[in-house]
Amino acid sequence: LAQSCSWDLPLIEQSEHIAASESAASGINWTYAPMVDIARDPRWGRVVEGAGEDPYLGSRIAEARVRGFKNAIIACVKHFAAYGAAEGGRDYNTTDLSNQSLFNVYLRPYQAAVKAGAASIMSAFNDLNGVPCTGNEWLLKDILRNKWGFRGMVVTDYTAIPEMVEHRNVANEKEAAETALRAGVDMDMQGTCYLRFLEQSVKEGMSQQPEYWN
């Protein structure tokens, strides 16, 4: 947030390039950044990680940060999507948005980051209009893959797949793993649901290869 207050896009890009170069020299090739969530509720504890409340400035900073990272390491844009709009500023909470707010405000920085060349996207913990983002085919396939043409990797946020059970959209962690894979999630960070259940799911007839891999 302090970085965004500078409005100095070349300096922001240079700062991330330096961080990426030092990371690569240490053997790190992937970073869970930039966080590009638009946040307008000061009660949300992660406001300081993003570029603030304005979608235009947030989009330009998202582009600058991806450009700064991508020549040395892989950027991971997070948290897709609308994580900063969680009701009451409560982390992991539900997010209920009109399409007008979603497309005109909250999705714009993610799209800008994708256009700037981000190679990975992190799915969010929250649900979006009743559907967890990590199992949301409309969000991860229709918008991210088909509309925006993203061909990189989608990784979950920490344990986002098993936490889908808490959203009450799936009955258990096996169903959560299947739902996430069908939605377009490539990597299960820390939740171990893919590791524990997908082999059985494939044996039961589930397609092992998501259609967008073709």
Short mmCIF file of C-alpha atoms in Angstrom, two decimals:
data_model
loop_
_atom_site.label_atom_id
_atom_site.label_comp_id
_atom_site.label_asym_id
_atom_site.label_seq_id
_atom_site.Cartn_x
_atom_site.Cartn_y
_atom_site.Cartn_z
CA LEU A 1 0.00 0.00 0.00
CA ALA A 2 2.84 2.40 0.80
CA GLN A 3 4.46 1.50 -2.51
CA SER A 4 1.27 2.40 -4.37
CA CYS A 5 1.16 5.82 -2.71
CA SER A 6 4.24 6.79 -4.69
CA TRP A 7 2.36 6.58 -8.02
CA ASP A 8 5.84 5.88 -9.43
CA LEU A 9 5.25 2.92 -11.76
CA PRO A 10 8.85 2.68 -13.13
CA LEU A 11 10.21 2.64 -9.58
CA ILE A 12 7.70 -0.03 -8.52
CA GLU A 13 8.72 -2.17 -11.50
CA GLN A 14 12.41 -1.65 -10.72
CA SER A 15 11.86 -2.57 -7.08
CA GLU A 16 10.22 -5.87 -8.04
CA HIS A 17 12.92 -6.58 -10.62
CA ILE A 18 15.58 -6.19 -7.92
CA ALA A 19 13.65 -8.46 -5.55
CA ALA A 20 13.18 -11.03 -8.31
CA SER A 21 16.84 -10.98 -9.32
CA GLU A 22 17.96 -11.50 -5.72
CA SER A 23 15.42 -14.29 -5.29
CA ALA A 24 16.56 -16.05 -8.47
CA ALA A 25 20.17 -15.83 -7.32
CA SER A 26 19.12 -17.64 -4.13
CA GLY A 27 17.42 -20.43 -6.08
CA ILE A 28 13.83 -19.18 -5.76
CA ASN A 29 11.95 -19.29 -9.07
CA TRP A 30 8.34 -18.57 -8.03
CA THR A 31 6.81 -15.90 -5.81
CA TYR A 32 3.27 -15.64 -4.42
CA ALA A 33 2.95 -12.06 -5.61
CA PRO A 34 1.63 -9.65 -6.68
CA MET A 35 -1.45 -9.38 -4.52
CA VAL A 36 -3.78 -7.23 -6.65
CA ASP A 37 -7.05 -7.35 -4.70
CA ILE A 38 -9.03 -4.13 -4.64
CA ALA A 39 -9.95 -3.41 -1.02
CA ARG A 40 -12.44 -0.77 0.12
CA ASP A 41 -13.18 -1.95 3.65
CA PRO A 42 -10.48 -0.88 6.15
CA ARG A 43 -11.60 -3.65 8.49
CA TRP A 44 -10.02 -6.20 6.16
CA GLY A 45 -6.66 -7.08 7.65
CA ARG A 46 -4.85 -7.51 4.32
CA VAL A 47 -5.45 -4.03 2.92
CA VAL A 48 -1.74 -3.25 3.27
CA GLU A 49 -0.79 -5.98 0.77
CA GLY A 50 -2.63 -4.41 -2.15
CA ALA A 51 -2.58 -1.16 -4.08
CA GLY A 52 -5.68 0.33 -2.49
CA GLU A 53 -9.22 1.02 -3.61
CA ASP A 54 -8.88 2.35 -7.16
CA PRO A 55 -9.15 -0.17 -10.03
CA TYR A 56 -7.22 1.99 -12.51
CA LEU A 57 -4.22 2.53 -10.25
CA GLY A 58 -4.44 -1.06 -9.06
CA SER A 59 -4.32 -2.31 -12.64
CA ARG A 60 -1.30 -0.20 -13.56
CA ILE A 61 0.57 -1.34 -10.45
CA ALA A 62 -0.37 -4.97 -11.13
CA GLU A 63 1.17 -4.66 -14.59
CA ALA A 64 4.32 -3.00 -13.25
CA ARG A 65 4.83 -5.64 -10.57
CA VAL A 66 4.37 -8.54 -13.00
CA ARG A 67 6.80 -6.96 -15.46
CA GLY A 68 9.31 -6.49 -12.68
CA PHE A 69 9.09 -10.10 -11.55
CA LYS A 70 8.70 -12.01 -14.76
CA ASN A 71 12.14 -11.61 -16.30
CA ALA A 72 13.73 -13.43 -13.37
CA ILE A 73 11.03 -15.48 -11.60
CA ILE A 74 7.40 -16.57 -12.04
CA ALA A 75 4.79 -14.17 -10.72
CA CYS A 76 1.61 -15.50 -9.09
CA VAL A 77 -1.32 -13.09 -9.16
CA LYS A 78 -3.61 -13.35 -6.14
CA HIS A 79 -6.26 -13.82 -4.90
CA PHE A 80 -8.62 -14.63 -7.76
CA ALA A 81 -11.11 -13.24 -7.31
CA ALA A 82 -12.54 -10.35 -5.30
CA TYR A 83 -10.92 -11.52 -2.09
CA GLY A 84 -10.70 -7.90 -0.93
CA ALA A 85 -14.49 -7.55 -1.01
CA ALA A 86 -15.23 -10.11 1.71
CA GLU A 87 -18.29 -9.07 3.71
CA GLY A 88 -17.58 -7.19 6.90
CA GLY A 89 -13.85 -7.23 6.20
CA ARG A 90 -13.73 -10.76 7.57
CA ASP A 91 -11.04 -12.88 5.96
CA TYR A 92 -12.25 -16.03 4.12
CA ASN A 93 -15.81 -14.71 4.22
CA THR A 94 -18.42 -14.66 1.47
CA THR A 95 -18.28 -12.07 -1.32
CA ASP A 96 -21.55 -10.93 -2.88
CA LEU A 97 -21.12 -8.62 -5.89
CA SER A 98 -23.08 -7.51 -8.92
CA ASN A 99 -21.50 -8.13 -12.31
CA GLN A 100 -21.11 -4.38 -12.69
CA SER A 101 -18.97 -4.12 -9.54
CA LEU A 102 -17.14 -7.34 -10.31
CA PHE A 103 -16.10 -6.46 -13.86
CA ASN A 104 -15.67 -2.69 -13.48
CA VAL A 105 -13.81 -2.71 -10.18
CA TYR A 106 -12.59 -6.03 -8.81
CA LEU A 107 -11.56 -8.06 -11.86
CA ARG A 108 -9.64 -5.32 -13.66
CA PRO A 109 -6.26 -5.67 -11.87
CA TYR A 110 -6.23 -9.45 -12.38
CA GLN A 111 -6.92 -9.02 -16.08
CA ALA A 112 -4.19 -6.39 -16.36
CA ALA A 113 -1.72 -8.74 -14.66
CA VAL A 114 -2.63 -11.58 -17.03
CA LYS A 115 -2.12 -9.30 -20.04
CA ALA A 116 1.26 -8.27 -18.62
CA GLY A 117 2.42 -11.89 -18.76
CA ALA A 118 1.76 -13.45 -15.37
CA ALA A 119 2.40 -17.19 -15.58
CA SER A 120 0.39 -18.29 -12.55
CA ILE A 121 -2.78 -17.32 -10.70
CA MET A 122 -3.80 -18.11 -7.12
CA SER A 123 -7.44 -18.96 -6.48
CA ALA A 124 -9.05 -17.28 -3.48
CA PHE A 125 -10.48 -18.68 -0.25
CA ASN A 126 -13.73 -16.76 -0.44
CA ASP A 127 -16.85 -17.71 -2.26
CA LEU A 128 -18.14 -15.43 -5.02
CA ASN A 129 -21.91 -15.04 -5.13
CA GLY A 130 -22.34 -18.38 -3.41
CA VAL A 131 -19.69 -20.44 -5.21
CA PRO A 132 -16.17 -20.91 -3.75
CA CYS A 133 -13.61 -19.33 -6.08
CA THR A 134 -11.45 -22.46 -5.96
CA GLY A 135 -14.30 -24.53 -7.42
CA ASN A 136 -15.83 -21.87 -9.63
CA GLU A 137 -15.85 -22.96 -13.29
CA TRP A 138 -17.39 -19.69 -14.45
CA LEU A 139 -14.52 -17.77 -12.87
CA LEU A 140 -11.59 -20.07 -13.63
CA LYS A 141 -12.67 -21.41 -17.03
CA ASP A 142 -15.14 -19.04 -18.65
CA ILE A 143 -13.43 -15.81 -17.62
CA LEU A 144 -9.78 -16.61 -16.87
CA ARG A 145 -9.14 -19.30 -19.49
CA ASN A 146 -11.63 -18.65 -22.26
CA LYS A 147 -12.32 -14.91 -22.11
CA TRP A 148 -8.85 -13.72 -21.07
CA GLY A 149 -6.85 -16.49 -22.76
CA PHE A 150 -4.78 -17.40 -19.70
CA ARG A 151 -2.69 -20.55 -20.29
CA GLY A 152 -0.59 -20.55 -17.15
CA MET A 153 -0.97 -22.49 -13.90
CA VAL A 154 -3.69 -22.03 -11.30
CA VAL A 155 -2.66 -22.83 -7.72
CA THR A 156 -4.95 -22.67 -4.72
CA ASP A 157 -4.40 -20.50 -1.73
CA TYR A 158 -3.30 -22.42 1.36
CA THR A 159 -5.78 -25.30 2.01
CA ALA A 160 -8.47 -23.63 -0.12
CA ILE A 161 -9.69 -26.98 -1.48
CA PRO A 162 -10.54 -28.65 1.84
CA GLU A 163 -12.00 -25.36 3.05
CA MET A 164 -14.62 -25.65 0.30
CA VAL A 165 -16.34 -28.11 2.62
CA GLU A 166 -16.83 -25.24 5.10
CA HIS A 167 -18.59 -23.26 2.37
CA ARG A 168 -21.11 -26.14 2.18
CA ASN A 169 -20.87 -26.46 -1.61
CA VAL A 170 -19.35 -29.94 -1.45
CA ALA A 171 -20.01 -32.84 0.87
CA ASN A 172 -16.45 -33.86 1.62
CA GLU A 173 -12.81 -33.33 0.66
CA LYS A 174 -12.90 -35.90 -2.16
CA GLU A 175 -15.75 -34.03 -3.81
CA ALA A 176 -13.87 -30.79 -3.18
CA ALA A 177 -10.82 -32.12 -5.03
CA GLU A 178 -12.92 -33.22 -8.01
CA THR A 179 -14.75 -29.90 -8.11
CA ALA A 180 -11.53 -27.91 -8.02
CA LEU A 181 -9.93 -29.96 -10.80
CA ARG A 182 -12.98 -29.64 -13.03
CA ALA A 183 -13.00 -25.89 -12.39
CA GLY A 184 -9.43 -25.55 -13.62
CA VAL A 185 -7.19 -25.72 -10.54
CA ASP A 186 -3.83 -27.28 -11.39
CA MET A 187 -2.12 -27.38 -7.99
CA ASP A 188 -3.47 -28.03 -4.50
CA MET A 189 -1.35 -25.99 -2.12
CA GLN A 190 -1.01 -27.73 1.25
CA GLY A 191 -4.54 -29.19 1.30
CA THR A 192 -3.35 -32.66 0.09
CA CYS A 193 -6.80 -33.38 -1.39
CA TYR A 194 -5.39 -34.00 -4.87
CA LEU A 195 -2.75 -36.31 -3.41
CA ARG A 196 -5.24 -38.28 -1.33
CA PHE A 197 -8.26 -38.52 -3.62
CA LEU A 198 -7.66 -37.91 -7.32
CA GLU A 199 -6.17 -41.31 -8.08
CA GLN A 200 -9.34 -42.92 -6.76
CA SER A 201 -11.48 -40.42 -8.67
CA VAL A 202 -9.72 -41.28 -11.93
CA LYS A 203 -10.24 -45.00 -11.28
CA GLU A 204 -13.92 -44.28 -10.76
CA GLY A 205 -14.11 -42.68 -14.19
CA MET A 206 -13.26 -39.03 -13.70
CA SER A 207 -11.23 -37.59 -16.58
CA GLN A 208 -7.65 -37.07 -15.47
CA GLN A 209 -7.02 -34.29 -17.97
CA PRO A 210 -8.95 -31.01 -17.77
CA GLU A 211 -10.34 -30.02 -21.17
CA TYR A 212 -8.39 -26.74 -21.29
CA TRP A 213 -5.12 -28.72 -21.40
CA ASN A 214 -5.96 -29.92 -24.93
#
